[in-house]
Short mmCIF file of C-alpha atoms and ligand atoms in Angstrom, two decimals:
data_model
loop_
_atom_site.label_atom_id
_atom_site.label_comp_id
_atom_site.label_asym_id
_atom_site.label_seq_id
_atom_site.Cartn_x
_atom_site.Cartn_y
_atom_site.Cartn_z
CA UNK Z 1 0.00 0.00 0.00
CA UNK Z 2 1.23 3.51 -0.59
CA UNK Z 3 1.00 6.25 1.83
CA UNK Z 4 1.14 9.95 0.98
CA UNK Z 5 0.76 12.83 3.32
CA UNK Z 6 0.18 16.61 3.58
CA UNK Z 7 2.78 18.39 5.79
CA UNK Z 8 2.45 21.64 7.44
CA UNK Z 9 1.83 23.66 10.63
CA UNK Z 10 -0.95 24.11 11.22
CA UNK Z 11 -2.36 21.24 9.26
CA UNK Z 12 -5.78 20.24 11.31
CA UNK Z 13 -8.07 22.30 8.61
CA UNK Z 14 -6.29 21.09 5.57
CA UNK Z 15 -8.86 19.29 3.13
CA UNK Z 16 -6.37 17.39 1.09
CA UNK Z 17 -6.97 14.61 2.94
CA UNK Z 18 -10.47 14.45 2.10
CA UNK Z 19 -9.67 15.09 -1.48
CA UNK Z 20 -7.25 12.73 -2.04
CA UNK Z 21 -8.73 9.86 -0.23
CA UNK Z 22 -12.26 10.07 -2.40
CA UNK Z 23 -10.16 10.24 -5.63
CA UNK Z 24 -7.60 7.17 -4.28
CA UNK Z 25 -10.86 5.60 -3.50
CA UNK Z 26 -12.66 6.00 -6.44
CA UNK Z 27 -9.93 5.18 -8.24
CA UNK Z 28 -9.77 2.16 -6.58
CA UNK Z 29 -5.97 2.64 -5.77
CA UNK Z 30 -4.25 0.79 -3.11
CA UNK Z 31 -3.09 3.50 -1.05
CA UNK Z 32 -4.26 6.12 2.26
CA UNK Z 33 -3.79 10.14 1.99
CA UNK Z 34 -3.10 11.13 5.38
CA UNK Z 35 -1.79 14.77 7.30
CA UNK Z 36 1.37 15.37 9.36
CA UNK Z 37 1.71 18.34 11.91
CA UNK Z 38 5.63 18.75 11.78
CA UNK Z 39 7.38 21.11 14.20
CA UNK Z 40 10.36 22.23 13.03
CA UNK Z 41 10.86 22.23 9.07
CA UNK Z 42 14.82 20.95 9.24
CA UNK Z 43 13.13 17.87 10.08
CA UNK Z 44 10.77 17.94 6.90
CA UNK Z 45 13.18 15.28 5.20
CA UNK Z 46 13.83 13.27 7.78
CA UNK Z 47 10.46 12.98 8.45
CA UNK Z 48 9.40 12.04 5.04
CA UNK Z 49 11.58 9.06 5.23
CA UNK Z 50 10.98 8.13 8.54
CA UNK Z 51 7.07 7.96 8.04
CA UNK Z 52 8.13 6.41 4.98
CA UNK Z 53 6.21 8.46 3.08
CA UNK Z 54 5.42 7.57 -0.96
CA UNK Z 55 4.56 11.63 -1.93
CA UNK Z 56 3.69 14.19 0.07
CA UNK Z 57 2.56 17.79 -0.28
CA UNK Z 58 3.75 20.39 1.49
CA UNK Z 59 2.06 23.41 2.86
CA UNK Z 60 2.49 26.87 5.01
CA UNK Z 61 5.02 27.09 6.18
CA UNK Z 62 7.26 24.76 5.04
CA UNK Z 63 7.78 25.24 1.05
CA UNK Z 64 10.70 26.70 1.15
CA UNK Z 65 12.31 24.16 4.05
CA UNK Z 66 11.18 21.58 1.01
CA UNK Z 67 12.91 22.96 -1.67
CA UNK Z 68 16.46 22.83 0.28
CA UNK Z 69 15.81 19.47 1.22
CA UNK Z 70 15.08 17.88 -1.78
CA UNK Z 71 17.33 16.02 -4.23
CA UNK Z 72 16.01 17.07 -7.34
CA UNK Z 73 13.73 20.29 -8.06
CA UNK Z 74 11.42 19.73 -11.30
CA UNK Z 75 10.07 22.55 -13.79
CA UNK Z 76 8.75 25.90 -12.78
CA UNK Z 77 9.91 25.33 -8.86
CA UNK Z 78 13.43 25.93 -9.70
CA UNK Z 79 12.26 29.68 -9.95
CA UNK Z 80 9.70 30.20 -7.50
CA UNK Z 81 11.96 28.24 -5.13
CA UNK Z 82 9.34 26.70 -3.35
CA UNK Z 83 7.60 23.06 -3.49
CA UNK Z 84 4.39 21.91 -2.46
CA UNK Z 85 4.11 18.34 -4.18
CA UNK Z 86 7.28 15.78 -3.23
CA UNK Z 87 7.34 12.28 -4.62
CA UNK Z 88 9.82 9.72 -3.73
CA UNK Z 89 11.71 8.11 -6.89
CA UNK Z 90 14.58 5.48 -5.81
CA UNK Z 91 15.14 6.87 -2.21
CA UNK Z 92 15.66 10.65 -4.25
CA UNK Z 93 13.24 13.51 -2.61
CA UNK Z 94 11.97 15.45 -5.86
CA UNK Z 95 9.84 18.80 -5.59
CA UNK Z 96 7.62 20.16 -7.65
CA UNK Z 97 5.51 23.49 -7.28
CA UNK Z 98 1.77 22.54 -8.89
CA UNK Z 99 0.65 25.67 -7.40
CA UNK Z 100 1.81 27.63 -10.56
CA UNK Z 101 0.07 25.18 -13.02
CA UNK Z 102 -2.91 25.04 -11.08
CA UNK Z 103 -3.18 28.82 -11.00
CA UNK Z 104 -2.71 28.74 -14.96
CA UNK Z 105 -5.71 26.32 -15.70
CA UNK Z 106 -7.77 27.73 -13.71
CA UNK Z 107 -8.02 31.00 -15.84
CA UNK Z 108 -7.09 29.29 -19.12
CA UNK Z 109 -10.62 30.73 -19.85
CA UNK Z 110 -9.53 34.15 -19.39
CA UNK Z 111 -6.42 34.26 -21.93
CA UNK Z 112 -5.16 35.68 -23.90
CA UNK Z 113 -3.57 38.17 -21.02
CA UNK Z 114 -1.12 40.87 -21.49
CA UNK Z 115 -0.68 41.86 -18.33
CA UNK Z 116 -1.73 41.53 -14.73
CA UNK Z 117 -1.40 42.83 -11.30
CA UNK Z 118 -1.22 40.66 -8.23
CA UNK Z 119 -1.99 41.93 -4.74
CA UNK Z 120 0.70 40.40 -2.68
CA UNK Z 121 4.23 39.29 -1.97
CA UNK Z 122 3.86 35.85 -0.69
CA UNK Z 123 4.64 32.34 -1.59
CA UNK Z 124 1.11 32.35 -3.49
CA UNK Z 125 2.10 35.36 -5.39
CA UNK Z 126 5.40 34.11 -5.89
CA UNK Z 127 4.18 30.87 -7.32
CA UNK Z 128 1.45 32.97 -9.27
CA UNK Z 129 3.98 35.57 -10.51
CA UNK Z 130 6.44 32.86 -12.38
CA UNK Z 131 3.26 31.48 -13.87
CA UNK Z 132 2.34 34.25 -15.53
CA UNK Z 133 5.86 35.41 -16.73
CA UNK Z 134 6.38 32.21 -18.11
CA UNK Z 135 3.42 32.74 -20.62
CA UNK Z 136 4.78 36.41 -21.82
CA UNK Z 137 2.15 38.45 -19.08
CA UNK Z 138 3.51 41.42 -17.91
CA UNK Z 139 3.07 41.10 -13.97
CA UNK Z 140 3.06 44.37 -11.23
CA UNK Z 141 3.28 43.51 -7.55
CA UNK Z 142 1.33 45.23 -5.00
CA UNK Z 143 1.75 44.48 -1.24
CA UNK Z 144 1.08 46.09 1.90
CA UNK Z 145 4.08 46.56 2.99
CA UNK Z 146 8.15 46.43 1.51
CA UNK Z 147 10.07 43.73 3.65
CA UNK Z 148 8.26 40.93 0.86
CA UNK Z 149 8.59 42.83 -2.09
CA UNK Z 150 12.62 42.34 -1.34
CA UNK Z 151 12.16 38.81 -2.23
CA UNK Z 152 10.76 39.86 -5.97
CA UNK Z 153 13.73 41.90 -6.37
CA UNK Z 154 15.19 41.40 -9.92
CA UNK Z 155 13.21 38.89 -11.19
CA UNK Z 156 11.47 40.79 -13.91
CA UNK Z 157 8.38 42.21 -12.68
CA UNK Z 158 7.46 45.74 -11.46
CA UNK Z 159 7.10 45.87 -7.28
CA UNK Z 160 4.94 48.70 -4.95
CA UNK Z 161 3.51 49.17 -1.50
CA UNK Z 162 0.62 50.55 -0.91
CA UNK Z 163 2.25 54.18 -0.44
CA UNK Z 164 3.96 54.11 -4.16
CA UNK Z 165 1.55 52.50 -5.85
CA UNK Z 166 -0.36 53.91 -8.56
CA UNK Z 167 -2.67 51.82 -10.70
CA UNK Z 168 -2.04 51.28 -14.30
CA UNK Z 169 -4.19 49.07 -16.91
CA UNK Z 170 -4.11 45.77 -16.19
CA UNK Z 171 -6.28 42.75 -17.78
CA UNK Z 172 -6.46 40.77 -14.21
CA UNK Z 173 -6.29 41.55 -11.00
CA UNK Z 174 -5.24 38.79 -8.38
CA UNK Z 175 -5.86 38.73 -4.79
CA UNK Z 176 -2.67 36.22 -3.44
CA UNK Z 177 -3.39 37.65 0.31
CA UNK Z 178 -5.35 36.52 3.08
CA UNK Z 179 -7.16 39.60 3.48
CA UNK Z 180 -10.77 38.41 4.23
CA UNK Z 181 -10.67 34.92 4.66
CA UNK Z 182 -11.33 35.89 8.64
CA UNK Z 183 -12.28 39.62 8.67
CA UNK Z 184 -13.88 41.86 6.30
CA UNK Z 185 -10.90 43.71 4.86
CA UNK Z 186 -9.87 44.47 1.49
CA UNK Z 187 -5.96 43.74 0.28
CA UNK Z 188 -5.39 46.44 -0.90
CA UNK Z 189 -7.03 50.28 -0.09
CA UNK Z 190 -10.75 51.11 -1.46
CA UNK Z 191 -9.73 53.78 -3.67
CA UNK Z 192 -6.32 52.24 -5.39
CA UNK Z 193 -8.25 48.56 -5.74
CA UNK Z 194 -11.52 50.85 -7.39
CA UNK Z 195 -8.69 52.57 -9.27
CA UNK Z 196 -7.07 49.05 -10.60
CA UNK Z 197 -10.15 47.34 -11.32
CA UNK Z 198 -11.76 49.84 -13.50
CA UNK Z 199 -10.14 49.00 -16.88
CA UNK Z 200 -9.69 45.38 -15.92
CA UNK Z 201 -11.81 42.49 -17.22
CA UNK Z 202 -10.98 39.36 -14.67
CA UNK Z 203 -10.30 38.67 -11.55
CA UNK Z 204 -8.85 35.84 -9.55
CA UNK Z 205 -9.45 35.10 -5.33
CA UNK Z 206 -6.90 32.62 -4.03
CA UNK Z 207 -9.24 32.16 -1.01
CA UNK Z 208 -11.72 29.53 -1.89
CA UNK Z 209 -13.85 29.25 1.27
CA UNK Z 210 -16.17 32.18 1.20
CA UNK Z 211 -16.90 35.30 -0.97
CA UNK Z 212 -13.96 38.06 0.27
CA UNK Z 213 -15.00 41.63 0.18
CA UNK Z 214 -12.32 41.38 -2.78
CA UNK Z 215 -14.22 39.07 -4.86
CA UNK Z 216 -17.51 40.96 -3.84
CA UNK Z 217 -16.26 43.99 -5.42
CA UNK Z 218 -14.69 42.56 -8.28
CA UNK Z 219 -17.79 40.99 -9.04
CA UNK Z 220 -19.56 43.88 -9.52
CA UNK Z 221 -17.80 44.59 -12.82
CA UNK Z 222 -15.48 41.76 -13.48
CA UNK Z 223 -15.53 38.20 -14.61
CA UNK Z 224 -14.73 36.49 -11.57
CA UNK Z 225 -13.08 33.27 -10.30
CA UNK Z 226 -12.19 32.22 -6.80
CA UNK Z 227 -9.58 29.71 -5.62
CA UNK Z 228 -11.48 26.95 -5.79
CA UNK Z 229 -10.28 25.79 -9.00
CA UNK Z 230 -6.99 26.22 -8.55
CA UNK Z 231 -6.91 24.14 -5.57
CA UNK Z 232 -8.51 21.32 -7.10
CA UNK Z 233 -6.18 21.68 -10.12
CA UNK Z 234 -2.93 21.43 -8.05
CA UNK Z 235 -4.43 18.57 -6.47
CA UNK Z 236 -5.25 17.00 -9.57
CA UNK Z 237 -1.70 17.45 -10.67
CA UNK Z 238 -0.57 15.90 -7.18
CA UNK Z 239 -1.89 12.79 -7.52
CA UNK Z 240 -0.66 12.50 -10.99
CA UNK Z 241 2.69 13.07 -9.64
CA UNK Z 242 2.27 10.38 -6.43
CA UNK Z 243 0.68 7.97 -9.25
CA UNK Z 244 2.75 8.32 -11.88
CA UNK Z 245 -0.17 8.61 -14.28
CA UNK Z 246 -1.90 11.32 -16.47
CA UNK Z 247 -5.88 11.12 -15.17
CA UNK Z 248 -9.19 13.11 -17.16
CA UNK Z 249 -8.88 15.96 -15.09
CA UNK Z 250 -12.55 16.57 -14.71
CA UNK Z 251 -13.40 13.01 -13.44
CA UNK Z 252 -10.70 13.66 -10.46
CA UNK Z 253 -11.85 16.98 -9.77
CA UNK Z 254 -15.30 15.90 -9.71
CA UNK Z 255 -13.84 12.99 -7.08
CA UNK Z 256 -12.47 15.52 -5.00
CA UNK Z 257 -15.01 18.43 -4.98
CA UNK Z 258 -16.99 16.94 -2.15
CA UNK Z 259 -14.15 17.45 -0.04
CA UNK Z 260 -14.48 21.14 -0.43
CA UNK Z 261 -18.39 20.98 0.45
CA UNK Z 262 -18.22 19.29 3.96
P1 LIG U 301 1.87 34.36 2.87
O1 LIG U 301 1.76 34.43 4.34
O2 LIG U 301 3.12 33.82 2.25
O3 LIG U 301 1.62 35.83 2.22
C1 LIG U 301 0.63 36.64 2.66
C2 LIG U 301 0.65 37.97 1.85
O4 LIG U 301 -0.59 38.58 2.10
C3 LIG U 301 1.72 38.96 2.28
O5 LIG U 301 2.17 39.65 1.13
C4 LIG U 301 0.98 39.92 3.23
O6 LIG U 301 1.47 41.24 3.24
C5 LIG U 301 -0.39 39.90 2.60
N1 LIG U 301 -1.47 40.14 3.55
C6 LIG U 301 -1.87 39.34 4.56
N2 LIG U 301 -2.95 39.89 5.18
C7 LIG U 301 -3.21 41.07 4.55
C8 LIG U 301 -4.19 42.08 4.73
N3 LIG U 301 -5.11 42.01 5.69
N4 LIG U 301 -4.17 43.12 3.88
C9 LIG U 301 -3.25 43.20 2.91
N5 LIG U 301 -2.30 42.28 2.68
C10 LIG U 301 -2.27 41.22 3.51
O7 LIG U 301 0.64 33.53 2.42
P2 LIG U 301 0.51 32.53 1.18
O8 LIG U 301 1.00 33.23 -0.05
O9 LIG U 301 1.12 31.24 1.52
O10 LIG U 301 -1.07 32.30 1.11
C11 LIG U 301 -1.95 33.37 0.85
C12 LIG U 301 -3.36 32.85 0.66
O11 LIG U 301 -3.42 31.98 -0.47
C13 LIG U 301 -3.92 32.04 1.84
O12 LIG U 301 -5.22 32.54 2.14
C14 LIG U 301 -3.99 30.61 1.31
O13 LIG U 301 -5.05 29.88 1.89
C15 LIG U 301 -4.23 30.86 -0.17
N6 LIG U 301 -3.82 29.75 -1.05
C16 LIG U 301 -4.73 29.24 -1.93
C17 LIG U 301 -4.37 28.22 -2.79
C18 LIG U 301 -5.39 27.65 -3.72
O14 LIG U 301 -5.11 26.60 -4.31
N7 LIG U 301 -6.52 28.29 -3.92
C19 LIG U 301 -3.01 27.64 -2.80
C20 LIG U 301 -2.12 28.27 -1.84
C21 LIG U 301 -2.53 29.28 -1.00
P3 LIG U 301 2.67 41.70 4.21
O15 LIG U 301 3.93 41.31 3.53
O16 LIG U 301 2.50 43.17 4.32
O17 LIG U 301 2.46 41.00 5.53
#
């Protein structure tokens, strides 16, 4: 039997789990989908191994701790420098990031994009940011505050805090924070989000669990997607990476979706 795992700290909420098992299930694959609470994220290979551990993904706040530890990085992770998904290949750790890919079929509806401005500075945005770049789009950063824009810092895309920040034309506009997944705030000030939104035609939510004051405002004007998708896409790439197989992407999805409705 296989065994893969989710890793992270806090990991009690995490609904991979849940997804994973009902696809592994319907699938009818041999194998259990379970969650790890790790303390300290030196440990995050040793851990792996010791729990031996087929795949595992890896969440906040140990992406980064991943991508030093493992043997091999794979594809767009190499930039972004960060790894969610981990499978085990002849005792080698490799990473991949299926955040990125996720992100990019999710709004494969929305392209062709020129250019796009995420709200953010974040592994999300980071993840998002490469994405994007990698298919031509012109990407400008805006986070609250400098200290994460640092980490952005020559890698081709145009960086502002709130205080500098003053809206261009963009086709998308992507929320990558957490702002109102548990208050009622906006990411980014009422005036420069009205400002950035008014010649755009999409936007994206990374939250997926309720409808942000971002997304409610967005909507008002814009075509509209929340994070939903995305997560079920990385997922979806996930187990194609623990199972070494390419799957119809809307029969998984469809397997995992109830996980997002309990
Ligand atoms: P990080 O902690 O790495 O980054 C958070 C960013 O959000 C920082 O730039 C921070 O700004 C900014 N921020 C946080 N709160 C506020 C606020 N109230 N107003 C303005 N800016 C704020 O988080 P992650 O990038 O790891 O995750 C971000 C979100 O993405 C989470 O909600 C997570 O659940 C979601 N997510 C969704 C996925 C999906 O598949 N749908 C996949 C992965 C993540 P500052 O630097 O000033 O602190």
């Amino acid at each position: 039997m296989k065994l893969f795992a989710v890793i992270g700290n806090p990991i009690e909420h995490s609904i991979s789990p849940r997804m994973h098992n009902n696809a592994l299930k319907n699938l009818h694959v041999n194998a259990i989908y379970t969650r790890y609470c790790l303390q300290n994220g030196k440990d995050l290979r040793k851990k792996f191994f010791d729990l031996n551990l087929n795949g595992a993904n890896i969440t906040i706040p140990f992406k980064e701790d991943a991508f030093a530890q493992c043997d091999e990085i794979k594809g767009i992770a190499r930039k972004i420098k960060a790894i969610n998904t981990i499978i085990k290949k002849d005792d080698k750790l490799i990473g991949y990031n299926t955040d990125a890919h996720g992100f990019m079929i999710s709004i494969e509806d929305f392209l062709p994009l020129n250019s796009a401005l995420i709200i953010g500075a974040g592994g999300t945005a980071k993840a998002i940011a490469f994405a994007l770049k990698e298919k031509s789009i012109k990407v400008d950063i805006v986070n609250r505050s400098q200290k994460r824009l640092e980490d952005f810092s020559g890698l081709g895309f145009e960086l502002y805090h709130w205080q500098n920040f003053s809206p261009k034309i963009y086709d998308i506009i992507i929320n990558t924070t957490s702002a109102g997944l548990n208050d009622e705030s906006l990411p980014l000030p009422k005036d420069l989000l009205e400002k950035s939104i008014k010649n755009a035609k999409f936007a994206f939510d990374v939250i997926y669990h309720k409808q942000t004051p971002f997304f409610l405002t967005c909507k008002k004007t814009l075509t509209c997607k929340n994070g939903k998708d995305m997560l079920l896409n990385q997922g979806v790439l996930a187990l194609e990476l623990f199972l070494e197989k390419k799957f119809h992407t809307k029969q998984i999805k469809d397997f995992m979706t109830p996980a997002l409705e309990l």
